Coordinates of C-alpha atoms in Angstrom, one line a residue:
M927 CA 20.9 12.7 -4.0
Q928 CA 20.8 12.0 -0.2
L929 CA 17.1 11.0 0.1
S930 CA 14.4 9.8 -2.3
I931 CA 10.9 10.1 -1.0
I932 CA 8.4 7.6 -2.5
V933 CA 4.8 8.6 -2.4
P934 CA 2.2 6.2 -3.7
T935 CA -1.0 7.9 -4.6
Y936 CA -4.6 7.0 -5.5
N937 CA -7.0 9.9 -6.0
E938 CA -5.1 12.4 -3.8
A939 CA -5.3 15.5 -6.0
P940 CA -6.3 17.9 -3.1
N941 CA -3.3 16.8 -1.1
V942 CA -0.5 17.1 -3.6
A943 CA 0.4 20.8 -3.3
E944 CA 0.3 20.8 0.5
L945 CA 2.4 17.7 0.7
V946 CA 5.1 19.0 -1.6
R947 CA 5.1 22.4 0.3
R948 CA 5.5 20.8 3.7
V949 CA 8.1 18.2 2.5
A950 CA 10.2 21.0 0.9
D951 CA 10.1 23.0 4.2
A952 CA 11.0 19.9 6.2
V953 CA 14.0 18.7 4.2
R954 CA 15.9 22.0 3.9
G955 CA 19.6 21.1 3.9
I956 CA 18.9 17.5 2.7
E957 CA 19.3 16.9 -1.0
T958 CA 16.0 15.3 -1.7
E959 CA 13.7 14.2 -4.5
I960 CA 10.0 13.2 -4.4
I961 CA 8.8 10.4 -6.6
F962 CA 5.0 10.1 -6.9
V963 CA 3.8 6.7 -8.1
D964 CA 0.3 7.3 -9.1
D965 CA -2.6 4.9 -9.8
S966 CA -5.3 7.6 -9.8
V967 CA -8.4 8.0 -12.0
D968 CA -8.9 11.6 -10.9
A969 CA -6.9 14.8 -11.5
T970 CA -4.0 13.7 -9.3
P971 CA -1.5 13.4 -12.3
A972 CA -2.3 16.9 -13.4
A973 CA -1.9 18.2 -9.9
I974 CA 1.5 16.6 -9.6
A975 CA 2.6 18.0 -12.9
D976 CA 1.5 21.5 -11.9
V977 CA 3.3 21.4 -8.6
A978 CA 6.5 19.8 -10.1
A979 CA 6.9 22.8 -12.5
S980 CA 7.5 25.2 -9.6
A981 CA 8.6 23.0 -6.7
P982 CA 11.9 23.9 -4.9
L983 CA 13.1 20.3 -5.1
P984 CA 12.9 17.6 -7.9
V985 CA 9.5 16.1 -8.3
R986 CA 9.0 13.1 -10.6
M987 CA 5.9 11.0 -11.4
I988 CA 5.2 7.5 -12.6
H989 CA 1.5 7.1 -13.6
R990 CA 0.4 3.5 -13.9
D991 CA -2.5 2.8 -16.2
T992 CA -2.5 -0.8 -15.1
P993 CA -1.6 -0.9 -11.4
T994 CA 0.2 -4.1 -10.2
G995 CA 0.5 -5.0 -6.6
G996 CA -1.6 -2.1 -5.3
L997 CA 0.1 0.5 -3.1
G998 CA 2.9 -1.9 -2.3
G999 CA 3.7 -2.5 -5.9
A1000 CA 3.8 1.3 -6.4
V1001 CA 6.4 1.6 -3.7
V1002 CA 8.6 -1.0 -5.3
E1003 CA 8.4 0.7 -8.7
G1004 CA 9.3 4.0 -7.1
M1005 CA 12.3 2.5 -5.3
K1006 CA 13.6 1.0 -8.6
I1007 CA 14.0 4.4 -10.2
A1008 CA 15.1 6.4 -7.2
D1009 CA 18.3 8.3 -7.4
S1010 CA 19.2 7.5 -3.8
D1011 CA 19.6 4.1 -2.1
V1012 CA 18.1 5.7 1.0
C1013 CA 14.3 5.7 0.3
L1014 CA 11.6 7.2 2.6
V1015 CA 8.1 5.9 2.0
M1016 CA 5.1 7.9 3.1
D1017 CA 1.4 8.2 2.2
G1018 CA 0.0 11.0 0.1
D1019 CA -2.8 12.1 2.5
L1020 CA -0.5 13.9 5.1
Q1021 CA -1.4 11.5 7.9
H1022 CA 2.4 10.9 7.9
P1023 CA 3.6 14.3 8.9
P1024 CA 6.4 15.6 6.6
E1025 CA 7.8 17.4 9.6
D1026 CA 9.0 14.0 11.0
I1027 CA 11.1 13.3 7.9
P1028 CA 14.3 14.8 9.4
A1029 CA 14.0 12.7 12.5
L1030 CA 13.6 9.5 10.5
F1031 CA 16.5 10.4 8.1
G1032 CA 18.7 11.5 11.0
R1033 CA 18.1 8.2 12.9
F1034 CA 19.0 6.3 9.7
G1035 CA 22.2 8.3 9.5
V1036 CA 23.4 6.8 12.8
G1037 CA 24.3 3.7 10.7
D1038 CA 23.1 0.9 12.9
A1039 CA 19.8 0.1 11.0
D1040 CA 18.7 -0.9 7.5
V1041 CA 15.1 0.2 8.2
V1042 CA 13.9 3.0 10.4
V1043 CA 10.2 2.6 11.2
A1044 CA 7.9 5.4 12.3
S1045 CA 5.7 3.8 14.9
R1046 CA 2.3 4.8 16.1
Y1047 CA 2.4 2.2 19.0
M1048 CA 5.6 2.8 20.8
V1049 CA 5.8 5.1 23.8
S1050 CA 5.3 8.8 22.7
G1051 CA 3.6 7.6 19.5
S1052 CA -0.1 8.0 18.6
A1053 CA -2.7 6.6 16.3
R1054 CA -5.2 9.4 16.8
G1055 CA -5.7 9.9 13.0
L1056 CA -7.5 6.6 12.6
A1057 CA -11.1 7.4 11.6
D1058 CA -12.9 5.8 14.5
R1059 CA -12.7 3.4 17.4
T1060 CA -13.3 0.4 15.1
R1061 CA -10.4 1.2 12.9
V1062 CA -8.2 1.6 16.0
W1063 CA -9.1 -1.8 17.2
V1064 CA -8.7 -3.4 13.8
S1065 CA -5.3 -1.9 13.5
K1066 CA -4.2 -3.0 16.9
L1067 CA -5.5 -6.6 16.5
S1068 CA -3.9 -6.8 13.0
T1069 CA -0.6 -5.7 14.5
L1070 CA -0.8 -8.3 17.3
L1071 CA -1.7 -11.1 14.8
T1072 CA 1.2 -10.1 12.5
R1073 CA 3.8 -10.0 15.4
A1074 CA 2.5 -13.4 16.6
M1075 CA 3.0 -15.0 13.2
F1076 CA 6.6 -13.5 12.9
P1077 CA 7.9 -13.5 16.4
I1078 CA 11.6 -13.6 15.4
R1079 CA 11.6 -11.3 12.4
L1080 CA 9.4 -8.7 14.1
R1081 CA 10.9 -8.9 17.5
G1082 CA 10.9 -5.3 18.9
V1083 CA 8.9 -3.9 16.0
T1084 CA 5.7 -2.3 17.4
D1085 CA 4.2 -1.1 14.1
P1086 CA 5.2 -3.5 11.3
M1087 CA 2.3 -2.3 9.1
T1088 CA 3.0 1.4 9.1
G1089 CA 3.5 3.0 5.7
F1090 CA 6.0 5.6 7.0
F1091 CA 9.6 4.4 7.1
V1092 CA 13.1 4.8 5.7
V1093 CA 14.9 1.9 4.1
D1094 CA 18.2 1.2 2.5
R1095 CA 17.1 -0.4 -0.8
T1096 CA 20.4 -2.3 -1.2
R1097 CA 19.6 -4.3 2.0
I1098 CA 16.3 -5.7 0.6
D1099 CA 15.5 -7.9 -2.4
L1100 CA 13.2 -5.7 -4.5
E1101 CA 12.9 -8.4 -7.1
G1102 CA 11.9 -11.0 -4.5
L1103 CA 9.0 -8.9 -3.1
H1104 CA 5.4 -9.9 -4.0
P1105 CA 3.4 -6.9 -2.8
R1106 CA -0.3 -7.0 -2.3
G1107 CA -2.2 -3.8 -1.3
F1108 CA -1.0 -1.7 1.6
K1109 CA 1.5 -3.5 3.7
I1110 CA 4.8 -3.3 1.9
L1111 CA 6.9 -2.8 5.1
L1112 CA 5.6 -6.2 6.4
E1113 CA 6.6 -7.8 3.1
M1114 CA 10.1 -6.4 3.4
L1115 CA 10.6 -7.4 7.1
A1116 CA 9.1 -10.8 6.7
R1117 CA 11.1 -11.9 3.7
K1118 CA 14.6 -10.9 4.8
S1119 CA 16.3 -10.4 8.1
V1120 CA 17.3 -6.7 8.4
R1121 CA 18.3 -4.4 11.2
V1122 CA 15.3 -2.3 12.4
V1123 CA 14.9 0.6 14.7
E1124 CA 11.8 2.6 15.5
V1125 CA 11.0 6.3 16.2
P1126 CA 7.6 7.4 17.5
F1127 CA 5.3 9.6 15.5
H1128 CA 1.7 10.9 15.7
F1129 CA -0.5 9.5 13.0
A1130 CA -2.4 12.7 11.9
D1131 CA -5.8 13.4 10.5
R1132 CA -6.2 13.1 6.7
F1133 CA -5.7 16.6 5.1
A1134 CA -8.3 16.1 2.4
G1135 CA -10.1 13.4 0.4
E1136 CA -11.4 10.0 1.6
S1137 CA -9.7 7.0 3.2
K1138 CA -8.9 4.1 0.9
A1139 CA -9.3 1.5 3.7
S1140 CA -11.9 -1.2 2.8
V1141 CA -13.1 -4.7 3.4
R1142 CA -11.3 -5.7 0.2
Q1143 CA -8.0 -4.3 1.6
G1144 CA -8.6 -6.3 4.8
V1145 CA -9.0 -9.5 2.7
N1146 CA -5.8 -8.7 0.8
F1147 CA -4.0 -8.2 4.1
L1148 CA -5.1 -11.6 5.4
V1149 CA -4.1 -13.2 2.1
Q1150 CA -0.7 -11.5 2.2
L1151 CA -0.1 -12.5 5.8
T1152 CA -1.0 -16.1 5.1
G1153 CA 1.2 -16.2 2.0
L1154 CA 4.2 -14.7 3.8
R1155 CA 3.9 -17.1 6.7
F1156 CA 3.0 -20.4 5.0
G1157 CA 3.7 -19.9 1.3
K1158 CA 1.7 -20.5 -1.9
M1159 CA 0.6 -24.0 -0.8
S1160 CA -1.1 -22.6 2.2
L1161 CA -3.2 -20.2 0.1
F1162 CA -4.1 -23.1 -2.1
A1163 CA -5.1 -25.1 1.0
L1164 CA -7.1 -22.1 2.3
I1165 CA -9.1 -21.9 -0.9
G1166 CA -9.4 -25.6 -1.1
A1167 CA -10.7 -25.7 2.5
L1168 CA -13.3 -23.0 1.6
G1169 CA -14.3 -25.0 -1.5
A1170 CA -14.6 -28.2 0.5
V1171 CA -16.9 -26.5 3.0
V1172 CA -19.0 -25.1 0.1
N1173 CA -19.0 -28.5 -1.5
L1174 CA -20.2 -30.3 1.6
V1175 CA -22.8 -27.6 2.3
I1176 CA -24.2 -28.0 -1.2
M1177 CA -24.2 -31.7 -1.0
W1178 CA -25.9 -31.7 2.4
A1179 CA -28.5 -29.3 1.2
L1180 CA -29.4 -31.3 -1.8
I1181 CA -29.6 -34.5 0.2
Q1182 CA -32.0 -32.8 2.6
L1183 CA -34.1 -31.9 -0.4
G1184 CA -34.3 -35.6 -1.3
M1185 CA -31.6 -36.0 -3.9
N1186 CA -29.4 -39.1 -3.8
Y1187 CA -25.9 -38.5 -2.4
I1188 CA -24.1 -39.4 -5.6
P1189 CA -25.7 -36.7 -7.9
A1190 CA -25.5 -34.3 -4.9
A1191 CA -21.8 -34.9 -4.7
I1192 CA -21.4 -34.3 -8.4
I1193 CA -23.2 -31.0 -8.4
G1194 CA -21.3 -29.8 -5.3
A1195 CA -18.0 -30.7 -7.0
E1196 CA -18.8 -28.9 -10.2
V1197 CA -19.8 -25.7 -8.5
T1198 CA -16.7 -25.6 -6.3
I1199 CA -14.4 -26.5 -9.2
V1200 CA -15.3 -23.3 -11.0
G1201 CA -15.2 -21.2 -7.8
N1202 CA -11.8 -22.6 -6.7
F1203 CA -10.3 -21.9 -10.1
L1204 CA -11.4 -18.2 -10.0
L1205 CA -10.0 -17.8 -6.5
Q1206 CA -6.7 -19.5 -7.3
E1207 CA -6.3 -17.3 -10.3
R1208 CA -6.7 -14.2 -8.1
F1209 CA -4.9 -15.1 -5.0
V1210 CA -2.6 -18.1 -5.5
F1211 CA -1.1 -18.2 -8.9
Q1212 CA -1.5 -14.5 -9.9
D1213 CA 2.3 -14.2 -10.3
M1214 CA 2.5 -17.1 -12.7
R1215 CA -0.3 -16.2 -15.0
S1216 CA 1.7 -14.0 -17.4
D1217 CA 4.2 -16.8 -18.2
A1218 CA 1.5 -19.6 -18.4
A1219 CA -0.9 -20.5 -21.2
G1220 CA -4.0 -18.4 -21.7
V1221 CA -6.8 -18.2 -19.2
W1222 CA -9.1 -20.5 -21.2
S1223 CA -6.4 -23.1 -21.6
R1224 CA -5.7 -22.9 -17.8
F1225 CA -9.4 -23.2 -17.0
A1226 CA -9.7 -26.2 -19.4
K1227 CA -6.8 -28.0 -17.8
S1228 CA -8.0 -27.3 -14.3
F1229 CA -11.6 -28.2 -15.0
A1230 CA -10.7 -31.4 -16.8
F1231 CA -8.3 -32.5 -14.0
N1232 CA -10.7 -31.7 -11.2
N1233 CA -13.5 -33.6 -13.0
I1234 CA -11.3 -36.6 -13.5
E1235 CA -10.3 -36.4 -9.9
A1236 CA -14.0 -36.1 -9.0
L1237 CA -14.8 -39.2 -11.1
V1238 CA -12.2 -41.1 -9.1
R1239 CA -13.4 -39.8 -5.8
I1240 CA -17.1 -40.6 -6.4
P1241 CA -16.6 -44.4 -6.5
V1242 CA -14.3 -44.2 -3.5
I1243 CA -17.1 -42.3 -1.7
A1244 CA -19.5 -45.0 -2.7
L1245 CA -17.1 -47.7 -1.5
L1246 CA -16.7 -46.0 1.9
V1247 CA -20.4 -45.5 2.3
N1248 CA -21.5 -49.0 1.2
T1249 CA -18.7 -51.1 2.6
W1250 CA -17.6 -49.2 5.7
H1251 CA -20.9 -47.5 6.3
I1252 CA -19.3 -44.1 6.8
S1253 CA -21.5 -41.1 6.5
S1254 CA -21.5 -39.8 2.9
V1255 CA -20.6 -36.3 3.9
I1256 CA -17.7 -37.5 6.0
A1257 CA -16.6 -39.8 3.2
A1258 CA -16.5 -36.9 0.8
G1259 CA -14.5 -34.8 3.2
L1260 CA -11.9 -37.6 3.6
T1261 CA -11.4 -37.9 -0.1
L1262 CA -11.1 -34.2 -0.5
I1263 CA -8.2 -34.1 2.0
V1264 CA -6.4 -37.0 0.2
A1265 CA -6.8 -35.3 -3.2
F1266 CA -5.3 -32.0 -2.0
V1267 CA -1.6 -32.6 -2.5
V1268 CA -2.1 -34.1 -6.0
R1269 CA -4.3 -31.2 -7.0
F1270 CA -1.7 -28.6 -5.9
M1271 CA 1.1 -30.4 -7.7
F1272 CA -0.9 -30.6 -10.9
H1273 CA -1.8 -26.9 -10.9
S1274 CA 1.7 -25.8 -10.0
L1275 CA 3.5 -28.0 -12.6
V1276 CA 0.9 -28.3 -15.4
V1277 CA -1.8 -25.7 -15.3
Y1278 CA 0.5 -22.7 -14.5
A1279 CA 3.7 -24.1 -16.1
P1280 CA 5.6 -21.5 -18.2
R1281 CA 5.0 -21.7 -21.9
K1282 CA 7.9 -23.0 -23.9
A1283 CA 9.7 -20.2 -25.8
G1284 CA 8.3 -20.1 -29.3
A1285 CA 5.8 -22.8 -28.6
R1286 CA 2.5 -22.4 -30.5
S1287 CA -0.5 -24.7 -30.8
R1288 CA -1.2 -26.5 -34.0
V1289 CA -4.6 -24.8 -34.2
R1290 CA -3.0 -21.4 -34.0
E1291 CA -0.4 -22.3 -36.7
V1292 CA -3.3 -23.4 -39.1
V1293 CA -5.2 -20.2 -38.5
E1294 CA -2.1 -18.1 -39.1
E1295 CA -1.3 -20.0 -42.3
I1296 CA -4.9 -19.5 -43.6
D1297 CA -4.7 -15.8 -42.7
A1298 CA -1.3 -15.4 -44.5
Q1299 CA -2.7 -17.2 -47.6
A1300 CA -5.8 -15.0 -47.6
A1301 CA -3.7 -11.9 -47.4
T1302 CA -1.3 -12.9 -50.2
P1303 CA -1.8 -10.7 -53.3
G1304 CA -3.3 -12.5 -56.3
E1305 CA -3.2 -12.0 -60.0
L1306 CA -6.1 -11.0 -62.3

């Protein structure tokens, strides 16, 4: 197999037949397979199966009942089972024209690049398929932000967030990728130094169906970008900073309502402890949850530690206010900053620590023993 085409799909049933037809026409003379990695909840799997039965080239499908890593995770799964080391990634909505595949594959064949990127923003390229002016500006500003944060790795790359590219999978660390949502190319380019060249392409109008772009995807992009640039601790800090602001706002509001600053600080702390845990579960330690203790155990450890830390901070706040006459809100902010490093270390090393192989709690052992005894046959 010369080329494996990876197509991640989510509810793209109306586009499947046309996509396969145009790809088959475009890759005549190139031994090619298409791998759909599908997260759909509509008729897309059935449409793929129907097309595969009569397609002039091999068509395979992975359907994921529990999607992990969004579109980027789908791309990685497809690459892992591909028959060729040369993988071309494209969307399933035909905004990446299949007719451009030979140009990408041919440029890769020159042999001086590990990744060939189809760019909307280089000379002769076009982003006309973006739905409206707002999306055009969002795309351009996101690209500028991304290139500014990775000035060395993305030097000369005009479109690091395109979903249309060819890559030699032996030149990237598939196991080391941590995909979130759409921007798998950014993940690849940011994590490892590779040789990149670009070819222009015209981003087309969607053939059928609806765009999957959303505010949620925008948030995932910002989280991904922050994590790639600054690492897990930066995400923890970002959530901690958000929690600190919420904490201070709650405290200030309660003080304005006439509450004493100490109970106000306690209430603010309790609310943000719960909120921070939920955000950390989703965005910071999501890759460690499967190996760690259960969610209620994690919550109990996090909640207990943060309350102990809060109990330590409250007297310190009182000391700063009563002895040094610092504003109570400023005093609370200072103690939150000091507590950050200790909090991160505790969560990384204790809350989300991998479970010991075979380790079971004493309570679980007792419950299992009772169950075993209850199920043992008796005599009449």
